[in-house]
Structures are given as structure tokens and as C-alpha cells.
Amino acid sequence: DDDDDDDDDDDDDENTASVAACVRRADDCGYTIQQIIAMLRLCHYDVWTFWLMKARIIDLTGELDSAEQEMVFQALERVWDQFYHIGEDEDIPFELARIAYHLNTSYYSRAMDWYLASLEMFGEHYITFYNLALVRYGLKEYRTAKENLMMSMELNDRYEPAHELLKELLDAEEQAAAPKQS
């Protein structure tokens, strides 16, 4: 019986090595979203496998139909379930949020949760506040979007996209407050 266990371990090692080789090429290989999801499933939604594939997933978000978007979103949720912050530098919640934001507006609420988790676990960063403002702007939460932009600019006043979004946000607020003319 012990020999059978050793054979299973060898098979697991071969599968892991094969998947690792595929994952290392994820960004430059042209994998489809179905292939990426299959690899994530094979790796039990391993956080580090996701980390290596995140750029390719972002590249594909604009090409996905609604069923594929939902498939990606469910995979993001499974990756999040596998994530335990133990002091590593890789900001997994930030990347999950970034992908959820790029999928479509129906995932903005979850993207906001992940950006907030990123701030809690990895500390304040001007880009995280800026991205959180983008989400809140998309949700028409103008007051909190403005607060997030102010935090972003407080941390890095030279980050031009924050200034541009603030101007756009102020214009949107002004239009929302303007009386409707018939």
C-alpha cells in the first residue's frame, strides 16, 4: 500500500511541474480565458498561479461575453477563498479588484470590497485609493469617490489621473445637482 502512495505522489509532482511550466508562460502564450480557468481549477485556485496569470486575464477582459465574465468572477471568488495574508508583498486583493472592475459594472461592488481589503492588509497607496474612487464613481457614490481621490492626491499629489478624475467627478456632481429643464 505504501508503494501506491508513492506513485500518487510522483503523479502529483509531474502534474504540478507541468502546470507550473504552463503558468510561467501565461502572460506571453496567448492562453484563452477557458484555458486559464482550467489551469486555475487544476491548481485548486492557487493564489500564486493566479498571480502569474493576472496580466493575461486583464488583457482578455474586454473580449469576454457575459457568461465568460461570470466564469472569471467565480474564479476570482475561489482565489480569494484560498488567500491568507501572511505578510507577503503580493497584493492579491488589489489584483482581484482590478480584474473585477474590468469585467463589468455588475462586479463593482465586489471590486470595492477587495480594494478596501487591500487597504486594510497592505496599507494606504495612492493607486488603491484612485482605483477605489473609480469604482465608487462608477457606482455614482460621488461623495466617497471624492474622498478617495483626495486621499490618493494626499499620498501623491503628482498623480495626474487622480486630478483628471476629480475634475470629471466635480462635473458629474454639478450635472446631477442641476435642475432638469423641459
mmCIF file with all atom_site columns, C-alpha atoms in Angstrom, residues 4 9 18 24-25 33 37 39 46 57 61 66 87 102 104 118 122-123 126 134 140 145 160 168 173 175 177 181:
data_model
loop_
_atom_site.group_PDB
_atom_site.id
_atom_site.type_symbol
_atom_site.label_atom_id
_atom_site.label_alt_id
_atom_site.label_comp_id
_atom_site.label_asym_id
_atom_site.label_entity_id
_atom_site.label_seq_id
_atom_site.pdbx_PDB_ins_code
_atom_site.Cartn_x
_atom_site.Cartn_y
_atom_site.Cartn_z
_atom_site.occupancy
_atom_site.B_iso_or_equiv
_atom_site.pdbx_formal_charge
_atom_site.auth_seq_id
_atom_site.auth_comp_id
_atom_site.auth_asym_id
_atom_site.auth_atom_id
_atom_site.pdbx_PDB_model_num
ATOM 1  C CA . ASP A 1 4   ? 0.693   3.109  -4.185  1.00 0.00 ? 4   ASP A CA 1
ATOM 2  C CA . ASP A 1 9   ? 2.953   11.498 -5.104  1.00 0.00 ? 9   ASP A CA 1
ATOM 3  C CA . SER A 1 18  ? 3.553   20.607 -15.927 1.00 0.00 ? 18  SER A CA 1
ATOM 4  C CA . ARG A 1 24  ? 5.125   30.660 -16.227 1.00 0.00 ? 24  ARG A CA 1
ATOM 5  C CA . ARG A 1 25  ? 4.222   31.300 -19.865 1.00 0.00 ? 25  ARG A CA 1
ATOM 6  C CA . ILE A 1 33  ? -9.794  32.531 -20.776 1.00 0.00 ? 33  ILE A CA 1
ATOM 7  C CA . ILE A 1 37  ? -9.743  28.992 -15.811 1.00 0.00 ? 37  ILE A CA 1
ATOM 8  C CA . MET A 1 39  ? -5.396  25.848 -15.055 1.00 0.00 ? 39  MET A CA 1
ATOM 9  C CA . ASP A 1 46  ? -3.984  28.638 -6.101  1.00 0.00 ? 46  ASP A CA 1
ATOM 10 C CA . ILE A 1 57  ? -6.679  37.813 -17.509 1.00 0.00 ? 57  ILE A CA 1
ATOM 11 C CA . THR A 1 61  ? -11.454 41.101 -20.006 1.00 0.00 ? 61  THR A CA 1
ATOM 12 C CA . SER A 1 66  ? -21.310 37.781 -20.006 1.00 0.00 ? 66  SER A CA 1
ATOM 13 C CA . GLY A 1 87  ? 2.921   39.186 5.259   1.00 0.00 ? 87  GLY A CA 1
ATOM 14 C CA . HIS A 1 102 ? -12.512 45.494 -15.729 1.00 0.00 ? 102 HIS A CA 1
ATOM 15 C CA . ASN A 1 104 ? -18.223 44.960 -15.978 1.00 0.00 ? 104 ASN A CA 1
ATOM 16 C CA . SER A 1 118 ? -6.147  45.747 0.071   1.00 0.00 ? 118 SER A CA 1
ATOM 17 C CA . PHE A 1 122 ? -1.327  46.198 2.586   1.00 0.00 ? 122 PHE A CA 1
ATOM 18 C CA . GLY A 1 123 ? -1.696  49.780 3.748   1.00 0.00 ? 123 GLY A CA 1
ATOM 19 C CA . TYR A 1 126 ? -2.400  56.308 -3.877  1.00 0.00 ? 126 TYR A CA 1
ATOM 20 C CA . LEU A 1 134 ? -13.073 54.805 -9.998  1.00 0.00 ? 134 LEU A CA 1
ATOM 21 C CA . LYS A 1 140 ? -22.408 57.024 -8.565  1.00 0.00 ? 140 LYS A CA 1
ATOM 22 C CA . ALA A 1 145 ? -15.297 58.781 -4.635  1.00 0.00 ? 145 ALA A CA 1
ATOM 23 C CA . GLU A 1 160 ? -2.341  63.223 -12.818 1.00 0.00 ? 160 GLU A CA 1
ATOM 24 C CA . GLU A 1 168 ? -14.709 64.732 -14.102 1.00 0.00 ? 168 GLU A CA 1
ATOM 25 C CA . GLU A 1 173 ? -21.836 66.163 -9.408  1.00 0.00 ? 173 GLU A CA 1
ATOM 26 C CA . GLN A 1 175 ? -24.769 67.933 -13.646 1.00 0.00 ? 175 GLN A CA 1
ATOM 27 C CA . ALA A 1 177 ? -27.404 68.687 -8.974  1.00 0.00 ? 177 ALA A CA 1
ATOM 28 C CA . GLN A 1 181 ? -35.126 71.628 -17.923 1.00 0.00 ? 181 GLN A CA 1
#
